[in-house]
Short mmCIF file of N, CA, C and O in Angstrom, two decimals:
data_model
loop_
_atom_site.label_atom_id
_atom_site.label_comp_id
_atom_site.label_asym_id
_atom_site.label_seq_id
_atom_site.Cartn_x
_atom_site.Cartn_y
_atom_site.Cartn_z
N UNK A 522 -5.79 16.61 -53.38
CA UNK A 522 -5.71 15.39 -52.60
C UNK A 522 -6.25 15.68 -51.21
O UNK A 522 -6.07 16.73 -50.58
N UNK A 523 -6.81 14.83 -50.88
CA UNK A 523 -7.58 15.59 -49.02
C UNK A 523 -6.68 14.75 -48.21
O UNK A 523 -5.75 14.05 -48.60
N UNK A 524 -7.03 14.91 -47.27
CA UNK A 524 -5.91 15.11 -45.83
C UNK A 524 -5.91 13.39 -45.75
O UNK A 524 -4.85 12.80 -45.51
N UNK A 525 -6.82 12.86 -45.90
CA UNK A 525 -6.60 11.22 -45.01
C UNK A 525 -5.49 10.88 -46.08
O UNK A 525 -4.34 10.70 -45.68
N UNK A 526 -5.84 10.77 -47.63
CA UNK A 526 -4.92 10.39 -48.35
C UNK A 526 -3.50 11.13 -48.10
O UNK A 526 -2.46 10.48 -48.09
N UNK A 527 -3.53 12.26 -47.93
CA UNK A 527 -2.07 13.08 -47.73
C UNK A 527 -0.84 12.22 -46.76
O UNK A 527 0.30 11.84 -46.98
N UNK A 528 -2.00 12.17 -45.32
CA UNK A 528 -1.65 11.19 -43.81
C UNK A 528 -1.73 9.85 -44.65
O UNK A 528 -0.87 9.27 -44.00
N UNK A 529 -2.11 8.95 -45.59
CA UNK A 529 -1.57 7.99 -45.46
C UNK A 529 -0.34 8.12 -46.20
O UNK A 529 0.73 7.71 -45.75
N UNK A 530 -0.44 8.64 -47.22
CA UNK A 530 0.98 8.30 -48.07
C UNK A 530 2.18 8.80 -47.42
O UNK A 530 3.30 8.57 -47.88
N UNK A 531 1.90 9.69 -46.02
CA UNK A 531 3.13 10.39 -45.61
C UNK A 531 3.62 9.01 -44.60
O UNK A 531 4.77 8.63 -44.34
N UNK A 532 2.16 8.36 -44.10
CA UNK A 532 3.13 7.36 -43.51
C UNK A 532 3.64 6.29 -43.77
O UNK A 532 4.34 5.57 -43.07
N UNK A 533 3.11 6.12 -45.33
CA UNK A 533 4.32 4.83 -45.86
C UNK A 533 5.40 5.56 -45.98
O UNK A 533 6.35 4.92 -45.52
N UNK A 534 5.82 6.83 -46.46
CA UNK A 534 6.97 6.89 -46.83
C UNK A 534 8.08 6.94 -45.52
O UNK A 534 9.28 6.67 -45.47
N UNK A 535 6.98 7.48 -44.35
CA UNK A 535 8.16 7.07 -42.96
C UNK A 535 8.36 5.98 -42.92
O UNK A 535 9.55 5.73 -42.75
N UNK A 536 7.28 4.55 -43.05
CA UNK A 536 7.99 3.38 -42.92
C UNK A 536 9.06 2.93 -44.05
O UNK A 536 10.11 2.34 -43.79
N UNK A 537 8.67 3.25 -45.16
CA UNK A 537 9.73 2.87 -45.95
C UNK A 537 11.33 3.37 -45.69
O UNK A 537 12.28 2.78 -46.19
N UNK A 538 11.50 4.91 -44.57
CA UNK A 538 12.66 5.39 -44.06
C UNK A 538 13.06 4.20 -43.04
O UNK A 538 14.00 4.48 -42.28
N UNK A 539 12.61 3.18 -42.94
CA UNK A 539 13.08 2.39 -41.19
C UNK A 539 14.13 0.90 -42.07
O UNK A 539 13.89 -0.25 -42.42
N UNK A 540 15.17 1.72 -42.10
CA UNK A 540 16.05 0.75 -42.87
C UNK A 540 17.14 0.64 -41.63
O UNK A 540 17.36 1.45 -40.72
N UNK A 541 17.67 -0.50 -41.88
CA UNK A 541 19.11 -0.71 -40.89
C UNK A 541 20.07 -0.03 -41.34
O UNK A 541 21.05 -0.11 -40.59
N UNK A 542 20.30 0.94 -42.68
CA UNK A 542 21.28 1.98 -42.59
C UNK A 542 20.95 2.84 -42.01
O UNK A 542 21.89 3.62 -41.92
N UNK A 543 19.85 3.30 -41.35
CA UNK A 543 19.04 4.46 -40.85
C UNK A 543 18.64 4.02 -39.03
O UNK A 543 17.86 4.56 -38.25
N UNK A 544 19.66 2.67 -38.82
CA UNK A 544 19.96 2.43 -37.04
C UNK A 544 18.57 1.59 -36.83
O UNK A 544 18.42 1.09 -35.72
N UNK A 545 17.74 1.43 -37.63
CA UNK A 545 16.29 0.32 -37.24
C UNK A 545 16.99 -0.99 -36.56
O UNK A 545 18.20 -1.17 -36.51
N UNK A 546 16.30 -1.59 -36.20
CA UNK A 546 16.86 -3.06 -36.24
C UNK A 546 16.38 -4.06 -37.23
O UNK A 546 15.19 -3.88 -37.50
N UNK A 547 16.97 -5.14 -37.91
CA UNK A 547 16.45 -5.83 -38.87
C UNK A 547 15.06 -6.28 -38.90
O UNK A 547 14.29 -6.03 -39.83
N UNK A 548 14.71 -7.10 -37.62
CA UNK A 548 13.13 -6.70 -36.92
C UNK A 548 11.93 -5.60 -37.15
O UNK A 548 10.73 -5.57 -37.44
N UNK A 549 13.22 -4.56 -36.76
CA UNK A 549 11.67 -3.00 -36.62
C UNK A 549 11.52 -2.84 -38.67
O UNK A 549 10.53 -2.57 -39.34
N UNK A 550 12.80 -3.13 -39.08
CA UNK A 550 12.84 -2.76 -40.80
C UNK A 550 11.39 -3.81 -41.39
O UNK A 550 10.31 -3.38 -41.78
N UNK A 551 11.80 -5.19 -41.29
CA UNK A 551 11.35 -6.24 -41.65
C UNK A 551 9.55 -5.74 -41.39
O UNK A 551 8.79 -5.79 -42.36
N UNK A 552 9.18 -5.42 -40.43
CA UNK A 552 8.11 -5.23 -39.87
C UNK A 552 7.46 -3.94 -40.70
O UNK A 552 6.32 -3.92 -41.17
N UNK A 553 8.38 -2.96 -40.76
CA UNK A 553 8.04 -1.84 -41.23
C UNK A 553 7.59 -1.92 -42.88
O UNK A 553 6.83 -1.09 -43.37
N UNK A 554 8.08 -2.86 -43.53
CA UNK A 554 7.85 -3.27 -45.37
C UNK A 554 6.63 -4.31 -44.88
O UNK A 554 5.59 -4.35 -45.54
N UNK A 555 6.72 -4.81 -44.18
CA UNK A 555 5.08 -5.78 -44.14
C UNK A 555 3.65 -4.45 -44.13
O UNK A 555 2.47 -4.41 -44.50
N UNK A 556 4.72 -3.45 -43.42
CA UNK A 556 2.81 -2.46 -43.14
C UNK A 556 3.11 -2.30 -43.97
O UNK A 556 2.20 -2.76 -44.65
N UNK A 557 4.28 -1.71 -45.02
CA UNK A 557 4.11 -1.10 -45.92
C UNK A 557 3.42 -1.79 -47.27
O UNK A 557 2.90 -1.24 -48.24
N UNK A 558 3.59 -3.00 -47.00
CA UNK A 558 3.21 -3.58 -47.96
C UNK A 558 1.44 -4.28 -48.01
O UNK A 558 0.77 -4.83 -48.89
N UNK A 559 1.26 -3.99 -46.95
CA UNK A 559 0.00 -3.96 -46.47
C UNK A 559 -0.95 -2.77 -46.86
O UNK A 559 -1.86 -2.83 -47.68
N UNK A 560 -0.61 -1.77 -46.17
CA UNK A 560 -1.48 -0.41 -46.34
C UNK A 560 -1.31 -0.29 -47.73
O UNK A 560 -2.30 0.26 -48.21
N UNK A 561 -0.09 -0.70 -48.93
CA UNK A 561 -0.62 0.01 -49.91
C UNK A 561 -1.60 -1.23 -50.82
O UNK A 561 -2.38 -0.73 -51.63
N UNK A 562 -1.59 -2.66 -50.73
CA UNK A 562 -2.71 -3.65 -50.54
C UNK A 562 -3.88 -3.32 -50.33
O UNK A 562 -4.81 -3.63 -51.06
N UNK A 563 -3.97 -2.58 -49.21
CA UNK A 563 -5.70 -2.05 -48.53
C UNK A 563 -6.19 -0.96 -49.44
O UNK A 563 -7.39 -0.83 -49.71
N UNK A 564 -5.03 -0.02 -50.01
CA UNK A 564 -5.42 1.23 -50.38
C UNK A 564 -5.39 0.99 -51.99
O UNK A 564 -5.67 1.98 -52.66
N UNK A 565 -5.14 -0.04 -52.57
CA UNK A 565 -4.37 0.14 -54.43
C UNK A 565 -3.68 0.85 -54.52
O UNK A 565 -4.10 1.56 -55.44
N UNK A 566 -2.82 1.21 -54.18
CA UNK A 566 -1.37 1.77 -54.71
C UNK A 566 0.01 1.33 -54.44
O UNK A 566 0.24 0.78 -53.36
N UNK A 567 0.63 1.45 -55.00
CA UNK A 567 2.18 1.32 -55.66
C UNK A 567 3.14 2.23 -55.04
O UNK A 567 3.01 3.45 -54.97
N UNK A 568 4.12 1.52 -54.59
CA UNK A 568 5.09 2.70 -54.56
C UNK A 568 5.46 3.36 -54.96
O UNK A 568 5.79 4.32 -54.26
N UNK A 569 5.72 3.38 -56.47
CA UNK A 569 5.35 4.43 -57.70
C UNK A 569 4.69 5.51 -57.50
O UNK A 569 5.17 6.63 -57.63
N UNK A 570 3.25 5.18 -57.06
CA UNK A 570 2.64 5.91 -57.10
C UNK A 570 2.87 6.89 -55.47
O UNK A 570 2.28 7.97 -55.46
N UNK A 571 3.53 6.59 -54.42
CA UNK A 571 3.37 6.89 -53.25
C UNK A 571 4.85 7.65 -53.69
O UNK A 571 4.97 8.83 -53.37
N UNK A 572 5.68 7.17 -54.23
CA UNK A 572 6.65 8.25 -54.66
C UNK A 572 6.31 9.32 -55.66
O UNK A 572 7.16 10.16 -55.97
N UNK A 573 5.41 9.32 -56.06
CA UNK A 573 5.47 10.36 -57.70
C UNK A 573 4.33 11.60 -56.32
O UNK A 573 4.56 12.77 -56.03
N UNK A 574 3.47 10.91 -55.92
CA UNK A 574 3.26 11.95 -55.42
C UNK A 574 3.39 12.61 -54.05
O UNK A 574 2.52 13.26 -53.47
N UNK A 575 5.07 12.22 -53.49
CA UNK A 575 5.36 13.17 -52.46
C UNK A 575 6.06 14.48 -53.01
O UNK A 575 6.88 14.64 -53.91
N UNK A 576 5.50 15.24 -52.25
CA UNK A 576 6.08 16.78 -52.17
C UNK A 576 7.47 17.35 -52.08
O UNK A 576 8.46 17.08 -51.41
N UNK A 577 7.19 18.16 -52.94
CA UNK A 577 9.07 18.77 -53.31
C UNK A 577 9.72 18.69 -51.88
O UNK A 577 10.90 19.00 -51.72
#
């Protein structure tokens, strides 16, 4: 996998960490699933797929 793909999937999975159990505000959360749901739109992929391939 080369580096841009590596850097993107590492940063959906930080946005997908920005939950209000994790002190976000409902705002910064809400905001944070729109990129997320965006970048993986731009890119074709799934969260599936952005989970199967993060690192042990």
């Amino acid at each position: 996998m080369d580096a841009k793909r590596s850097k993107l999937l590492e940063r959906i999975r930080q946005l997908c960490g920005r939950t209000v159990d994790r002190g976000f505000t409902e705002a910064e959360a809400l905001a944070a699933a729109e990129k997320v749901s965006a970048l993986l739109d731009e890119n074709d992929l799934t969260l599936d797929e952005v989970e199967i391939r993060s690192p042990p």
